[in-house]
Amino acid sequence: MNWMFPQSVSTFGPEIDRLYYIILAITGVVFVLTEVLLFYFLIRYRAREGHKAEYNHGNTKAEVIWTTVPFVIVVGLALMSVGVWKRIKDPSAFPPNAYQIIVTARQFEWEATYPGADGQLRTADDFKLLNRLNVPVNRPFVVNLESSDVIHSFFVYPFRVKQDVVPGMTIPVWFEVTATGEYALGCAELCGFGHYSMDGTVMVQTQTEFQAWEATQIAARAAAGVANLAAAGATGAPAN
Ligand SMILES: [Cu+2]
């Protein structure tokens, strides 16, 4: 049985895991210490024949210590994590030249929008995928998260990425994956009856494979566009 986290496959994964294990070690030590003390006091000061209870009004020195020590630990953890937090969550610190897509969450599916031939999102040649993301390996990748109904949460644990998706907002989240393969995308926010079924697959491909896949999608889209134009020509309706 493996008690550790499953291997991470994103550039900032090891930093997240490191912070997690530091916090786990500190809280683990505190947990064991307090439990040992609890049982020690339970036994040491149990009710016994001929022993009278003693009352006291506390110990200022002990209180100052057990307030100061956690304060210092918590401030230390905050200082240790603020850099990682900024690097991961602050859009102004995102790596430049990232590949950008939009992911729209809705009850109960993920719709990914890719920029298409012009490389620009929210234009006519965008193409869409359902419950599936294609991602090139070793390249910064930004997912702009939007929701068309309730709050969802975009969760890919091997990337150590979890971000709430809030209606009315576009929340960018980035990652750079370091290993090809298929990874599970889940919704980590209870979002309704079908929440359990709101999952997808992230296909991480080599850059060559990704470009070939992208070209195929663009070509398919172009072919469909030509078919639409032909149909529109026949009926006189505007092409869409
Ligand atoms: Cu959801």
CSV table of C-alpha atoms and ligand atoms in Angstrom, one decimal:
chain,number,residue,atom,x,y,z
A,1,MET,CA,0.0,0.0,0.0
A,2,ASN,CA,1.3,3.4,-1.0
A,3,TRP,CA,0.7,6.1,1.6
A,4,MET,CA,2.2,8.8,-0.6
A,5,PHE,CA,0.5,10.9,-3.2
A,6,PRO,CA,0.4,9.4,-6.7
A,7,GLN,CA,3.2,10.8,-8.9
A,8,SER,CA,2.6,14.3,-10.1
A,9,VAL,CA,3.1,15.1,-13.8
A,10,SER,CA,3.2,18.9,-13.9
A,11,THR,CA,6.1,21.4,-13.4
A,12,PHE,CA,4.7,22.8,-10.1
A,13,GLY,CA,3.5,19.4,-8.8
A,14,PRO,CA,6.6,18.7,-6.7
A,15,GLU,CA,6.3,22.1,-5.0
A,16,ILE,CA,2.7,21.5,-4.0
A,17,ASP,CA,3.6,18.0,-2.8
A,18,ARG,CA,6.5,19.4,-0.8
A,19,LEU,CA,4.3,22.0,1.0
A,20,TYR,CA,1.7,19.2,1.6
A,21,TYR,CA,4.3,16.9,3.2
A,22,ILE,CA,5.7,19.7,5.4
A,23,ILE,CA,2.2,20.6,6.7
A,24,LEU,CA,1.5,16.8,7.2
A,25,ALA,CA,4.7,16.4,9.2
A,26,ILE,CA,4.0,19.4,11.4
A,27,THR,CA,0.4,18.5,12.1
A,28,GLY,CA,1.4,14.8,12.5
A,29,VAL,CA,4.0,15.7,15.2
A,30,VAL,CA,1.5,18.0,17.0
A,31,PHE,CA,-1.2,15.2,16.8
A,32,VAL,CA,1.0,12.6,18.3
A,33,LEU,CA,2.3,14.9,21.0
A,34,THR,CA,-1.2,16.0,22.1
A,35,GLU,CA,-2.5,12.5,22.1
A,36,VAL,CA,0.4,11.2,24.2
A,37,LEU,CA,-0.1,14.1,26.6
A,38,LEU,CA,-3.8,13.5,26.8
A,39,PHE,CA,-3.4,9.9,27.7
A,40,TYR,CA,-0.6,10.7,30.1
A,41,PHE,CA,-2.8,13.2,32.0
A,42,LEU,CA,-5.8,10.8,31.9
A,43,ILE,CA,-3.8,8.2,33.8
A,44,ARG,CA,-1.6,10.4,35.9
A,45,TYR,CA,-4.5,12.5,37.3
A,46,ARG,CA,-7.2,9.8,37.4
A,47,ALA,CA,-9.5,9.7,40.4
A,48,ARG,CA,-7.9,7.8,43.2
A,49,GLU,CA,-8.8,7.0,46.8
A,50,GLY,CA,-7.2,9.5,49.2
A,51,HIS,CA,-6.2,12.0,46.5
A,52,LYS,CA,-7.9,15.4,46.6
A,53,ALA,CA,-8.4,17.5,43.4
A,54,GLU,CA,-6.4,20.6,43.2
A,55,TYR,CA,-7.6,23.8,41.5
A,56,ASN,CA,-5.4,26.4,39.8
A,57,HIS,CA,-6.1,29.4,37.5
A,58,GLY,CA,-3.8,28.5,34.7
A,59,ASN,CA,-0.2,29.2,33.8
A,60,THR,CA,0.5,32.4,31.8
A,61,LYS,CA,3.9,31.2,30.7
A,62,ALA,CA,2.4,28.0,29.2
A,63,GLU,CA,-0.4,30.0,27.5
A,64,VAL,CA,2.1,32.4,25.9
A,65,ILE,CA,4.1,29.5,24.6
A,66,TRP,CA,1.2,27.5,23.1
A,67,THR,CA,-0.1,30.7,21.4
A,68,THR,CA,3.3,31.9,20.1
A,69,VAL,CA,4.5,28.6,18.7
A,70,PRO,CA,1.5,27.9,16.4
A,71,PHE,CA,1.5,31.5,15.4
A,72,VAL,CA,5.1,31.3,14.3
A,73,ILE,CA,4.5,28.0,12.5
A,74,VAL,CA,1.4,29.3,10.6
A,75,VAL,CA,3.1,32.5,9.6
A,76,GLY,CA,6.1,30.5,8.5
A,77,LEU,CA,3.9,28.2,6.3
A,78,ALA,CA,2.2,31.3,4.8
A,79,LEU,CA,5.6,32.8,3.9
A,80,MET,CA,6.8,29.4,2.4
A,81,SER,CA,3.7,29.0,0.3
A,82,VAL,CA,3.1,32.6,-1.0
A,83,GLY,CA,5.6,32.3,-3.8
A,84,VAL,CA,4.2,29.0,-5.0
A,85,TRP,CA,0.6,30.3,-4.7
A,86,LYS,CA,1.5,33.4,-6.8
A,87,ARG,CA,3.3,31.3,-9.5
A,88,ILE,CA,0.3,29.0,-9.8
A,89,LYS,CA,-2.7,31.2,-9.3
A,90,ASP,CA,-1.7,34.8,-10.3
A,91,PRO,CA,-2.6,35.4,-14.0
A,92,SER,CA,0.1,38.1,-14.2
A,93,ALA,CA,2.7,35.5,-13.3
A,94,PHE,CA,1.6,32.9,-15.9
A,95,PRO,CA,4.3,31.7,-18.3
A,96,PRO,CA,4.2,33.6,-21.6
A,97,ASN,CA,3.3,31.9,-24.9
A,98,ALA,CA,0.9,29.5,-23.3
A,99,TYR,CA,-1.6,27.6,-25.5
A,100,GLN,CA,-5.0,29.0,-24.5
A,101,ILE,CA,-8.4,27.2,-24.5
A,102,ILE,CA,-11.8,27.8,-22.9
A,103,VAL,CA,-13.5,25.1,-20.9
A,104,THR,CA,-17.1,25.6,-20.2
A,105,ALA,CA,-18.6,23.6,-17.3
A,106,ARG,CA,-22.2,22.7,-17.2
A,107,GLN,CA,-24.5,20.2,-15.5
A,108,PHE,CA,-22.9,17.6,-16.1
A,109,GLU,CA,-20.2,17.9,-18.7
A,110,TRP,CA,-17.1,19.8,-19.8
A,111,GLU,CA,-16.9,21.5,-23.2
A,112,ALA,CA,-13.5,22.5,-24.4
A,113,THR,CA,-13.1,25.3,-27.0
A,114,TYR,CA,-9.9,25.4,-29.1
A,115,PRO,CA,-8.8,28.4,-31.1
A,116,GLY,CA,-8.8,26.8,-34.6
A,117,ALA,CA,-6.7,27.9,-37.6
A,118,ASP,CA,-6.3,31.6,-36.6
A,119,GLY,CA,-5.0,30.8,-33.1
A,120,GLN,CA,-7.6,33.2,-31.6
A,121,LEU,CA,-10.3,32.1,-29.2
A,122,ARG,CA,-13.9,33.3,-29.6
A,123,THR,CA,-13.7,33.5,-33.4
A,124,ALA,CA,-15.8,31.6,-36.0
A,125,ASP,CA,-13.2,28.9,-36.7
A,126,ASP,CA,-13.0,27.7,-33.0
A,127,PHE,CA,-13.7,24.0,-32.6
A,128,LYS,CA,-15.1,22.2,-29.6
A,129,LEU,CA,-14.6,18.9,-27.8
A,130,LEU,CA,-16.9,17.3,-25.2
A,131,ASN,CA,-15.5,15.7,-22.0
A,132,ARG,CA,-12.1,15.5,-23.5
A,133,LEU,CA,-9.0,17.8,-23.6
A,134,ASN,CA,-6.0,17.4,-25.8
A,135,VAL,CA,-2.9,19.0,-24.3
A,136,PRO,CA,0.7,19.1,-25.7
A,137,VAL,CA,3.4,17.9,-23.3
A,138,ASN,CA,6.1,20.4,-22.0
A,139,ARG,CA,4.2,23.5,-23.0
A,140,PRO,CA,2.4,25.9,-20.7
A,141,PHE,CA,-1.3,25.5,-21.2
A,142,VAL,CA,-4.0,27.9,-20.0
A,143,VAL,CA,-7.6,26.8,-19.4
A,144,ASN,CA,-10.0,29.7,-19.2
A,145,LEU,CA,-12.8,28.3,-17.0
A,146,GLU,CA,-16.4,29.4,-17.4
A,147,SER,CA,-19.7,28.0,-16.2
A,148,SER,CA,-23.1,28.1,-17.8
A,149,ASP,CA,-25.0,27.2,-14.7
A,150,VAL,CA,-23.7,26.5,-11.1
A,151,ILE,CA,-20.3,26.3,-9.4
A,152,HIS,CA,-18.2,23.4,-10.6
A,153,SER,CA,-14.5,22.6,-9.9
A,154,PHE,CA,-11.9,21.7,-12.5
A,155,PHE,CA,-9.8,18.9,-11.0
A,156,VAL,CA,-6.9,17.0,-12.5
A,157,TYR,CA,-5.0,15.6,-9.6
A,158,PRO,CA,-1.9,14.3,-11.4
A,159,PHE,CA,-1.4,18.0,-12.4
A,160,ARG,CA,-2.1,19.1,-8.8
A,161,VAL,CA,-4.7,21.5,-10.4
A,162,LYS,CA,-8.1,22.2,-8.7
A,163,GLN,CA,-10.0,25.4,-9.5
A,164,ASP,CA,-13.6,26.5,-8.8
A,165,VAL,CA,-15.6,27.4,-11.9
A,166,VAL,CA,-17.9,30.3,-11.1
A,167,PRO,CA,-20.8,31.4,-13.2
A,168,GLY,CA,-20.3,35.0,-14.6
A,169,MET,CA,-16.5,34.8,-14.3
A,170,THR,CA,-13.7,33.6,-16.6
A,171,ILE,CA,-11.0,32.1,-14.3
A,172,PRO,CA,-7.8,31.1,-16.0
A,173,VAL,CA,-5.8,28.2,-14.6
A,174,TRP,CA,-2.5,27.0,-16.0
A,175,PHE,CA,-0.3,23.9,-16.0
A,176,GLU,CA,2.6,22.5,-17.9
A,177,VAL,CA,2.5,18.7,-18.1
A,178,THR,CA,5.7,16.7,-18.0
A,179,ALA,CA,4.6,13.3,-19.2
A,180,THR,CA,2.4,12.1,-22.0
A,181,GLY,CA,-0.6,9.9,-21.2
A,182,GLU,CA,-4.3,9.9,-20.3
A,183,TYR,CA,-5.4,11.6,-17.1
A,184,ALA,CA,-8.8,11.8,-15.5
A,185,LEU,CA,-10.6,15.2,-15.3
A,186,GLY,CA,-13.2,15.4,-12.6
A,187,CYS,CA,-15.6,17.9,-11.0
A,188,ALA,CA,-14.7,18.5,-7.4
A,189,GLU,CA,-17.7,20.6,-6.4
A,190,LEU,CA,-21.0,19.0,-5.7
A,191,CYS,CA,-23.0,20.5,-8.5
A,192,GLY,CA,-26.2,18.5,-8.7
A,193,PHE,CA,-27.6,15.0,-9.2
A,194,GLY,CA,-25.3,14.1,-12.0
A,195,HIS,CA,-22.1,15.4,-10.3
A,196,TYR,CA,-20.7,11.9,-10.0
A,197,SER,CA,-20.8,11.5,-13.8
A,198,MET,CA,-19.1,14.8,-14.6
A,199,ASP,CA,-15.8,13.5,-15.8
A,200,GLY,CA,-13.6,13.6,-18.8
A,201,THR,CA,-10.2,12.6,-20.1
A,202,VAL,CA,-7.1,14.7,-20.6
A,203,MET,CA,-5.0,13.4,-23.4
A,204,VAL,CA,-1.4,14.6,-23.1
A,205,GLN,CA,0.4,14.1,-26.4
A,206,THR,CA,3.9,14.9,-27.8
A,207,GLN,CA,4.0,18.3,-29.5
A,208,THR,CA,4.1,16.6,-32.9
A,209,GLU,CA,1.1,14.4,-32.1
A,210,PHE,CA,-0.7,17.4,-30.8
A,211,GLN,CA,0.0,19.5,-33.9
A,212,ALA,CA,-1.1,16.7,-36.1
A,213,TRP,CA,-4.3,16.3,-34.1
A,214,GLU,CA,-5.0,20.0,-34.2
A,215,ALA,CA,-4.5,20.1,-38.0
A,216,THR,CA,-7.0,17.2,-38.4
A,217,GLN,CA,-9.5,19.0,-36.3
A,218,ILE,CA,-9.0,22.2,-38.3
A,219,ALA,CA,-9.3,20.3,-41.6
A,220,ALA,CA,-12.5,18.6,-40.5
A,221,ARG,CA,-14.0,22.0,-39.4
A,222,ALA,CA,-13.0,23.5,-42.8
A,223,ALA,CA,-14.6,20.6,-44.7
A,224,ALA,CA,-17.8,20.9,-42.6
A,225,GLY,CA,-17.8,24.7,-43.4
A,226,VAL,CA,-17.6,24.0,-47.1
A,227,ALA,CA,-20.5,21.6,-46.8
A,228,ASN,CA,-22.4,24.3,-44.9
A,229,LEU,CA,-21.7,26.8,-47.5
A,230,ALA,CA,-22.9,24.5,-50.2
A,231,ALA,CA,-26.1,23.8,-48.3
A,232,ALA,CA,-26.6,27.5,-47.7
A,233,GLY,CA,-26.1,28.2,-51.4
A,234,ALA,CA,-28.8,25.7,-52.2
A,235,THR,CA,-31.3,27.2,-49.7
A,236,GLY,CA,-30.2,30.8,-49.7
A,237,ALA,CA,-29.8,30.7,-45.9
A,238,PRO,CA,-26.7,32.4,-44.4
A,239,ALA,CA,-23.8,30.0,-43.8
A,240,ASN,CA,-23.0,29.3,-40.1
B,1,CU,CU,-19.8,19.9,-11.7
